Coordinates of C-alpha atoms in Angstrom, one line a residue:
M291 CA -121.8 -3.8 56.6
K292 CA -118.8 -4.5 58.7
K293 CA -118.3 -7.8 56.8
S294 CA -118.5 -6.0 53.4
W295 CA -115.9 -3.4 54.5
L296 CA -113.5 -6.2 55.7
A297 CA -114.0 -8.1 52.5
G298 CA -113.2 -5.0 50.5
L299 CA -110.1 -4.3 52.5
F300 CA -108.9 -7.9 52.0
V301 CA -109.4 -7.7 48.2
S302 CA -107.5 -4.4 48.1
L303 CA -104.6 -5.8 50.2
F304 CA -104.5 -8.9 47.9
F305 CA -104.1 -6.9 44.7
V306 CA -101.5 -4.7 46.3
S307 CA -99.4 -7.8 47.3
I308 CA -99.7 -9.0 43.7
V309 CA -98.4 -5.7 42.3
L310 CA -95.5 -5.6 44.7
T311 CA -94.6 -9.2 43.9
A312 CA -94.7 -8.5 40.2
C313 CA -92.5 -5.3 40.6
G314 CA -90.0 -7.3 42.7
S315 CA -89.8 -10.0 40.0
T316 CA -89.3 -7.5 37.2
E317 CA -86.6 -5.7 39.2
K318 CA -84.8 -9.0 39.9
S319 CA -84.9 -10.1 36.3
N320 CA -83.6 -6.7 35.1
G321 CA -80.8 -6.8 37.7
S322 CA -77.7 -9.0 38.0
D323 CA -79.7 -12.2 38.2
K324 CA -79.5 -13.0 34.5
K325 CA -79.7 -16.6 33.3
E326 CA -76.3 -18.1 33.0
F327 CA -74.6 -19.2 29.8
K328 CA -72.2 -21.8 31.0
Y329 CA -69.7 -22.9 28.4
A330 CA -66.9 -25.3 28.8
M331 CA -63.3 -25.7 27.5
S332 CA -60.1 -27.6 28.5
G333 CA -58.3 -24.4 29.7
L334 CA -55.1 -25.9 28.2
Y335 CA -55.3 -24.6 24.6
K336 CA -53.4 -21.3 24.5
P337 CA -54.2 -18.8 23.0
F338 CA -57.8 -20.0 22.7
N339 CA -58.4 -20.9 26.3
Y340 CA -55.9 -21.1 29.2
K341 CA -55.4 -20.0 32.7
D342 CA -53.7 -16.7 33.4
N343 CA -53.0 -16.2 37.1
G344 CA -55.8 -18.7 37.8
K345 CA -58.4 -17.0 35.6
L346 CA -59.6 -18.3 32.3
A347 CA -58.5 -16.2 29.3
G348 CA -58.2 -16.4 25.5
F349 CA -60.1 -16.1 22.3
D350 CA -62.7 -18.7 23.1
V351 CA -63.4 -17.1 26.5
E352 CA -63.9 -13.7 25.0
I353 CA -66.1 -15.0 22.2
G354 CA -68.3 -16.7 24.8
E355 CA -68.6 -13.4 26.7
A356 CA -69.6 -11.5 23.6
L357 CA -72.2 -14.1 22.6
A358 CA -73.6 -14.1 26.2
K359 CA -74.0 -10.4 26.1
K360 CA -75.9 -10.5 22.8
M361 CA -78.2 -13.2 24.3
G362 CA -78.8 -11.2 27.4
M363 CA -77.2 -13.9 29.6
K364 CA -74.4 -14.0 32.1
P365 CA -71.2 -15.7 30.8
V366 CA -69.7 -18.4 32.9
A367 CA -66.6 -20.1 31.4
V368 CA -65.7 -23.4 33.0
T369 CA -63.0 -26.1 32.4
N370 CA -63.4 -29.8 31.8
P371 CA -60.9 -32.4 30.6
W372 CA -60.9 -32.3 26.8
E373 CA -61.6 -36.0 26.3
T374 CA -64.8 -35.9 28.4
L375 CA -66.2 -32.6 27.2
I376 CA -69.0 -34.2 25.2
Q377 CA -69.9 -36.5 28.1
G378 CA -70.0 -33.5 30.4
L379 CA -72.3 -31.6 28.0
Q380 CA -74.7 -34.6 27.8
A381 CA -74.7 -34.9 31.6
K382 CA -75.8 -31.2 31.7
K383 CA -72.7 -30.0 33.6
F384 CA -72.7 -27.0 31.2
D385 CA -74.8 -25.6 28.4
A386 CA -72.3 -25.6 25.5
I387 CA -68.8 -26.5 24.5
L388 CA -66.9 -23.5 23.2
A389 CA -63.4 -25.0 23.0
S390 CA -62.1 -24.9 19.4
M391 CA -63.8 -28.1 18.7
T392 CA -63.6 -29.3 15.1
V393 CA -66.8 -30.3 13.4
T394 CA -66.7 -34.0 12.4
D395 CA -69.3 -36.5 11.3
E396 CA -68.6 -38.6 14.3
R397 CA -69.2 -35.8 16.8
K398 CA -72.4 -34.8 14.9
K399 CA -73.9 -38.1 16.1
S400 CA -73.7 -36.9 19.7
V401 CA -74.1 -33.1 19.5
N402 CA -75.4 -30.3 17.4
F403 CA -73.0 -27.6 16.1
T404 CA -73.5 -23.9 15.5
D405 CA -72.3 -22.1 12.4
T406 CA -68.5 -22.0 12.1
Y407 CA -66.9 -19.5 14.4
Y408 CA -63.4 -19.9 13.0
R409 CA -61.5 -21.9 10.4
S410 CA -58.1 -23.4 10.7
G411 CA -56.2 -26.6 9.9
A412 CA -53.8 -29.2 11.1
Q413 CA -50.1 -28.2 10.8
I414 CA -46.8 -29.9 11.3
F415 CA -44.4 -28.2 13.7
V416 CA -40.8 -29.1 14.4
S417 CA -37.8 -27.8 16.3
K418 CA -36.4 -24.6 14.8
D419 CA -33.1 -26.4 14.0
N420 CA -34.7 -29.5 12.5
Q421 CA -33.6 -30.1 8.9
S422 CA -34.9 -33.6 8.4
I423 CA -38.7 -32.9 8.3
K424 CA -39.8 -30.6 5.5
S425 CA -43.2 -32.1 4.6
V426 CA -45.7 -34.8 5.6
A427 CA -43.7 -37.3 3.5
D428 CA -40.8 -37.0 6.0
L429 CA -42.9 -38.1 9.0
K430 CA -42.6 -41.8 8.4
G431 CA -40.9 -43.5 11.4
K432 CA -40.7 -40.2 13.3
K433 CA -41.9 -39.5 16.9
I434 CA -45.0 -37.4 16.8
G435 CA -46.9 -35.6 19.6
V436 CA -50.6 -34.9 19.6
V437 CA -53.3 -33.9 22.1
K438 CA -55.5 -36.7 23.6
A439 CA -58.8 -37.6 21.8
S440 CA -58.1 -35.1 19.0
T441 CA -58.4 -35.4 15.3
Y442 CA -54.6 -34.8 15.1
K443 CA -54.0 -38.3 16.4
E444 CA -55.7 -39.8 13.4
L445 CA -53.4 -37.8 11.1
A446 CA -50.3 -38.9 13.0
L447 CA -51.3 -42.6 12.7
Q448 CA -51.6 -42.1 9.0
N449 CA -48.0 -41.1 8.8
T450 CA -46.1 -43.0 11.4
D451 CA -46.3 -46.2 13.5
K452 CA -48.6 -46.3 16.5
E453 CA -45.7 -46.7 19.0
N454 CA -44.2 -43.4 17.7
V455 CA -47.3 -41.4 18.6
T456 CA -47.3 -39.8 22.1
E457 CA -50.5 -38.2 23.5
Y458 CA -50.5 -35.1 25.7
D459 CA -53.0 -33.3 27.8
S460 CA -51.9 -30.0 26.2
D461 CA -50.6 -28.9 22.8
I462 CA -48.2 -26.5 24.5
T463 CA -46.6 -29.3 26.5
A464 CA -46.1 -31.3 23.3
L465 CA -44.6 -28.3 21.5
M466 CA -42.2 -27.8 24.4
D467 CA -40.9 -31.3 23.9
L468 CA -39.7 -30.5 20.3
P469 CA -36.5 -28.5 21.2
T470 CA -35.6 -31.2 23.8
G471 CA -35.6 -33.9 21.2
R472 CA -38.3 -36.0 22.9
L473 CA -40.4 -35.5 19.8
D474 CA -39.5 -35.1 16.1
A475 CA -42.8 -33.3 15.2
V476 CA -46.1 -32.2 16.7
I477 CA -49.3 -32.0 14.7
T478 CA -51.7 -29.4 16.1
D479 CA -53.8 -26.4 15.0
Q480 CA -52.1 -23.7 13.0
M481 CA -53.5 -21.1 15.4
V482 CA -51.8 -22.7 18.3
G483 CA -48.3 -22.8 16.9
L484 CA -48.2 -19.6 14.9
P485 CA -48.5 -17.2 17.9
I486 CA -45.8 -19.2 19.7
I487 CA -43.5 -18.8 16.7
K488 CA -44.2 -15.1 16.6
D489 CA -43.5 -14.6 20.3
G490 CA -40.4 -16.8 20.1
A491 CA -41.4 -18.5 23.4
I492 CA -40.6 -22.0 22.1
K493 CA -38.0 -22.4 19.3
I494 CA -40.1 -24.1 16.7
K495 CA -41.2 -23.7 13.1
D496 CA -44.0 -24.8 10.9
V497 CA -43.2 -27.0 7.8
G498 CA -45.2 -28.1 4.7
E499 CA -48.8 -27.3 3.8
P500 CA -51.7 -27.7 6.3
L501 CA -52.8 -31.3 6.5
S502 CA -56.5 -30.4 6.8
H503 CA -58.9 -27.5 6.7
D504 CA -61.2 -27.6 9.7
D505 CA -64.3 -25.8 10.8
Q506 CA -64.5 -25.0 14.5
A507 CA -68.0 -24.6 16.0
I508 CA -69.8 -24.5 19.3
A509 CA -71.5 -27.8 20.5
V510 CA -74.8 -28.0 22.2
R511 CA -77.0 -30.9 23.3
K512 CA -79.2 -32.3 20.5
E513 CA -82.4 -31.3 22.3
D514 CA -81.3 -27.7 22.9
K515 CA -82.6 -26.3 19.6
Q516 CA -83.6 -23.0 21.1
L517 CA -80.1 -22.3 22.4
L518 CA -78.6 -23.4 19.1
D519 CA -80.7 -20.8 17.3
K520 CA -79.9 -18.1 19.8
L521 CA -76.1 -18.8 19.5
N522 CA -76.2 -18.7 15.7
K523 CA -78.1 -15.3 15.8
A524 CA -75.7 -13.9 18.4
L525 CA -72.7 -15.1 16.3
A526 CA -74.0 -13.4 13.2
E527 CA -74.5 -10.2 15.2
I528 CA -71.0 -10.1 16.6
I529 CA -69.5 -10.7 13.2
K530 CA -71.7 -8.0 11.6
D531 CA -71.0 -5.3 14.3
G532 CA -67.2 -5.8 14.3
T533 CA -67.0 -7.4 17.8
Y534 CA -65.7 -10.7 16.4
E535 CA -62.9 -9.0 14.3
K536 CA -61.9 -6.9 17.3
I537 CA -61.4 -10.0 19.5
S538 CA -59.7 -11.9 16.7
N539 CA -57.3 -9.0 16.0
K540 CA -56.4 -8.9 19.7
W541 CA -55.3 -12.5 19.8
F542 CA -54.1 -13.2 16.2
G543 CA -53.6 -9.9 14.5
R544 CA -56.2 -10.7 11.9
S545 CA -59.6 -12.3 11.5
I546 CA -59.5 -16.1 11.7
L547 CA -63.1 -16.6 10.6
G548 CA -61.9 -17.6 7.1
D549 CA -64.1 -18.1 4.0

């Protein structure tokens, strides 16, 4: 009889411990211990991603935060050198690249891309007082600045000699070299140069028609098909509910999603 009573007590305590453990697990998962969505960028591409008083800011950062919220995850934006972003992704240092990365056939060999989250194009920028460059035809023999490992380098090489192309870590640094005369032109994204012209921070102007029309998307590892689906679903949701347009208006005064 005593053994039976002890056995019953043991079973009761066992089930109580299971219930308490389950409650604790549920409480933890509903609290601040959300799964992280770690997304990487160069941090040198204002106004898309840059450091403001040591903290990452910009369009890309806020889009990542909005996507994480829709996915029920904790947003963690990190920086990585632009030229090694894909290697860092493949090494699992982060979950995705949300860094204004242009979709190309070459990159598609290494990563999968989400649906387009904005559209832009390569643009020629020159010093405000430059009168010698009015279109792409005027770039021959000129000194052109571009960002390292970018698609803009290929465009520069199509229009001037290799020794005239200078690579930079940051588009902003390249644009700053226009008024000094170190460069004749910079080829970079429209959305990088236009806000600078508007603010008047650097005395530059855009010339000619865009050299390309590019789709920008978020890159994930080839095997992360579930994350790819979740990101596409979240992106569609923030576009539909107006979150995307609100973020875009804050940084550019209009939606940059394009057609």
